[in-house]
Coordinates of C-alpha atoms in Angstrom, one line a residue:
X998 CA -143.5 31.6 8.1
X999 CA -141.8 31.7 11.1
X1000 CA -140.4 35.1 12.6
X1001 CA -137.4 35.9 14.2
X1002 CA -137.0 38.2 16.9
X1003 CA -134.6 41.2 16.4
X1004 CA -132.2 41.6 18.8
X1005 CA -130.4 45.2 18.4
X1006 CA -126.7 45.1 18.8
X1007 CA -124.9 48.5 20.3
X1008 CA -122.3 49.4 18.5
X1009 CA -118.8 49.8 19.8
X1010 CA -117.9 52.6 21.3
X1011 CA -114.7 54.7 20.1
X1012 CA -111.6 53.5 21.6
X1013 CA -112.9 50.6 22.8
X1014 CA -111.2 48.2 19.8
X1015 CA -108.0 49.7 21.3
X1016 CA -108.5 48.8 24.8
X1017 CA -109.8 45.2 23.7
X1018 CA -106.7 44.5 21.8
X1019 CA -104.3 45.9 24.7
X1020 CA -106.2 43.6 26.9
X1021 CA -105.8 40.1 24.7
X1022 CA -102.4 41.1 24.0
X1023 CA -101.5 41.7 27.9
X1024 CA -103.7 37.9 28.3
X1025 CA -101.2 36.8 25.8
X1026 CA -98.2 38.4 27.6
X1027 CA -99.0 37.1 31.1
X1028 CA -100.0 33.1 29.3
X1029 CA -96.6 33.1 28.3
X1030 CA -94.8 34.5 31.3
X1031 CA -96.7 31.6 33.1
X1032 CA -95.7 28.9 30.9
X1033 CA -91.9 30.2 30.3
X1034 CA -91.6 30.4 34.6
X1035 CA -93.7 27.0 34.9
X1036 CA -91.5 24.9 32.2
X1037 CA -88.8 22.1 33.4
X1038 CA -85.5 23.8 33.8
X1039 CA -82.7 22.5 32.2
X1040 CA -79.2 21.1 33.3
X1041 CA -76.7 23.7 33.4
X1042 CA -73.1 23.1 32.3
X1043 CA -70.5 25.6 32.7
X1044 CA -66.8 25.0 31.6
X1045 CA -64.4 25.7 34.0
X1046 CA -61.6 24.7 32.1
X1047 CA -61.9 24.1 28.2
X1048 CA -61.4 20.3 26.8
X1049 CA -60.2 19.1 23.6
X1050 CA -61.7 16.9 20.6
X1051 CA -65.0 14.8 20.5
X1052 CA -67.9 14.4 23.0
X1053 CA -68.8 11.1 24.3
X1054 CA -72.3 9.6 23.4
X1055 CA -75.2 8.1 25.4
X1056 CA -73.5 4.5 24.6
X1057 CA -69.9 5.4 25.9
X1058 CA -68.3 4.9 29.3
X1059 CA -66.9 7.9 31.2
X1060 CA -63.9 8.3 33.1
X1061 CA -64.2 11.2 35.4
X1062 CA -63.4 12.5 39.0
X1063 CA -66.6 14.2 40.5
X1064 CA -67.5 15.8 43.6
X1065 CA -71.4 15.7 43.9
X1066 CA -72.8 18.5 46.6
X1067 CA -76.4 18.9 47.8
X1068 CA -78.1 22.6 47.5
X1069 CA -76.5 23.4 51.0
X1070 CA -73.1 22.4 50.1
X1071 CA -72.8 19.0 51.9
X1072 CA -70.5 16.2 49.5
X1073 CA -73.0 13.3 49.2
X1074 CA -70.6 11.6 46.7
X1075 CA -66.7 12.2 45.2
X1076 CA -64.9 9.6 42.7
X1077 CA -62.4 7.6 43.7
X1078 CA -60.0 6.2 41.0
X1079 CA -59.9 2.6 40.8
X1080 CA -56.2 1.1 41.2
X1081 CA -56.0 -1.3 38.9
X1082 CA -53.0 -3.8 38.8
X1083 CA -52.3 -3.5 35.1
X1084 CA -51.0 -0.1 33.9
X1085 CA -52.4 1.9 31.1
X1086 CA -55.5 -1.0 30.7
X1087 CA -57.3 1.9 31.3
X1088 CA -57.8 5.5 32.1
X1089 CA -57.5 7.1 35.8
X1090 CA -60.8 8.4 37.1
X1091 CA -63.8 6.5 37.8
X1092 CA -65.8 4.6 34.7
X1093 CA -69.6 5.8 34.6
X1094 CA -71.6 4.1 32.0
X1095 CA -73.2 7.0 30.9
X1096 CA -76.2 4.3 29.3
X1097 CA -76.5 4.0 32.9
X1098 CA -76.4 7.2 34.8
X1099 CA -79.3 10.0 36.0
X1100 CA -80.6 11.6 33.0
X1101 CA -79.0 15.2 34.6
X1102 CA -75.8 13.6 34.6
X1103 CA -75.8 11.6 31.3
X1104 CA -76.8 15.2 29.3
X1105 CA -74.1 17.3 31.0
X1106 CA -71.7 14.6 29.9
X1107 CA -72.9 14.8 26.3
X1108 CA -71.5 18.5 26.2
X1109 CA -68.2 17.7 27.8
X1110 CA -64.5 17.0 26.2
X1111 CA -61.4 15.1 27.4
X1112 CA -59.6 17.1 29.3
X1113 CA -62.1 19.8 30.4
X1114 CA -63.3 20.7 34.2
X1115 CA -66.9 21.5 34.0
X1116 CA -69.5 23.2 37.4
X1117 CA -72.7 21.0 36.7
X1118 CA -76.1 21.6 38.0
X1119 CA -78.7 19.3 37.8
X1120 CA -82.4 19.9 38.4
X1121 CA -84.4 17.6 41.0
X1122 CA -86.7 16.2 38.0
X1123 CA -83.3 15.1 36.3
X1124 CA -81.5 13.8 39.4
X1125 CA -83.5 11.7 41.6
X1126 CA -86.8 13.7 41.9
X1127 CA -89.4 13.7 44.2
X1128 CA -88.0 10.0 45.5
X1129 CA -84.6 11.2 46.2
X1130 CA -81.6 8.3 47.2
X1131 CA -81.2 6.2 50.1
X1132 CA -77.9 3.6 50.5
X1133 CA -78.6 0.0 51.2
X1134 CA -78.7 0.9 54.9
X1135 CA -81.8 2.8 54.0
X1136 CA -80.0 6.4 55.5
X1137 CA -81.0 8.7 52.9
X1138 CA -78.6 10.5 51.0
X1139 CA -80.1 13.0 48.6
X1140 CA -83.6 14.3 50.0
X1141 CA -86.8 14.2 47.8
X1142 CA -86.7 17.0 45.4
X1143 CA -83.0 18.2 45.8
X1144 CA -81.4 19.7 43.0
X1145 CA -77.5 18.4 42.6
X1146 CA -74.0 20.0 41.8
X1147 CA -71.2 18.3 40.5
X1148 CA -67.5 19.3 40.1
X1149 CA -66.6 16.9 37.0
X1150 CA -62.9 16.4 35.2
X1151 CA -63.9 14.3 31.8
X1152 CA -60.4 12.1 31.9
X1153 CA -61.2 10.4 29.2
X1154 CA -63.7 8.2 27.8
X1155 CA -64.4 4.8 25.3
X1156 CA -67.7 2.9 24.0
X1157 CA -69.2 0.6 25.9
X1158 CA -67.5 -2.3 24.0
X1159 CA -64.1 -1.4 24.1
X1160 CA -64.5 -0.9 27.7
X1161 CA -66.2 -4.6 28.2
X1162 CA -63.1 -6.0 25.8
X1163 CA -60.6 -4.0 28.1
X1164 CA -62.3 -5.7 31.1
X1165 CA -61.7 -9.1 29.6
X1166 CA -57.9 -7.9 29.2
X1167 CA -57.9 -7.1 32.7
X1168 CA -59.6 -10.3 34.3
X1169 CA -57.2 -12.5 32.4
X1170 CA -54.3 -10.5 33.4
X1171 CA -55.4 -10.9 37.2
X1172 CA -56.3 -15.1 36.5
X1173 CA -52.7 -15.6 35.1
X1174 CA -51.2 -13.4 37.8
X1175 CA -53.2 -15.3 40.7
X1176 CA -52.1 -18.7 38.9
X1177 CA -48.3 -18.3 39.1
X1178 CA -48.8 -16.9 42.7
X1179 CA -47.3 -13.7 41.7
X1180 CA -48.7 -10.8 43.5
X1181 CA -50.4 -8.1 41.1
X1182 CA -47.6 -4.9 40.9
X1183 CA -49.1 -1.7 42.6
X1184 CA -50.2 1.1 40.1
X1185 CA -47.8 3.7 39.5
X1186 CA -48.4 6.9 40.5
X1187 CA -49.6 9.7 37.9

């Protein structure tokens, strides 16, 4: 038979199951302060003025005006509306695919109403992250890792197919305009 050698264990010494649980519950503690401070923050949306009715989806096209600003205030782009020559085709503000847009931008939207002014902010790993955005000239216009503001008015906004089907409206409006050699009427102003 074989034999084992005894090893004596000490036992633990009054108190000391007291200070062992303080100690996993600070390790506890301090693993989640790490993790809560490490995670991915989020966009933040806050209303400025309150909209009206539905939301848009992920599939629907946006018309907004937008001032985006970099972290140290600078406007690296601002909507223009798009004068079209037949009135009421479709709404004022700029069409965004939203199907289309940064991730920051398409989420903030999601949240939005027609109608309503909203003061977005959009983290770095939900704008253009670590790349950051040049033009086709290759000047860059957001830097690697800058976080983004917008200043957003949600005009209005429509699924992607009415939008395409409006666009049809529209080009054959301009083909029979530019066929009778009538020049397209200026937009009205709002």
């Amino acid at each position: 038979m074989t034999e084992i050698t005894r090893v004596p264990i000490k036992p633990i010494a009054k108190g000391s199951v007291a200070k062992l649980w303080l100690g996993i519950a600070a390790a506890l503690l301090l693993a989640g302060t790490l993790a809560w401070a490490g995670r991915a923050r989020g966009v933040e949306v806050e209303v400025v003025a309150e909209g009206t009715g539905a939301s848009p989806t992920k599939d629907d096209v946006v018309f907004v005006r937008y001032t985006g600003t970099l972290p140290d205030g600078k406007v690296f782009d601002k909507s223009q509306d798009i004068p079209l020559p037949v009135q009421g085709l479709l709404p004022a503000g700029s069409p965004l695919p939203l199907a289309n847009m940064i991730p920051g931008f398409t989420e903030a939207a999601l949240q939005m109403k027609k109608g309503g002014r909203y003061s977005v902010t959009i983290p770095a790993d939900k704008g253009y992250g670590a790349e950051g955005r040049r033009d086709q000239q290759g000047t860059e216009v957001i830097p690697p890792g800058a976080d983004l503001t917008f200043d957003v008015e949600m005009i209005d906004f429509m699924s992607r197919a009415e939008f395409e089907q409006r666009i049809q409206v529209l080009q054959q409006a301009m083909q029979m305009q530019q066929g009778q050699g009538t020049p397209a009427p200026a937009p009205a102003p709002e």
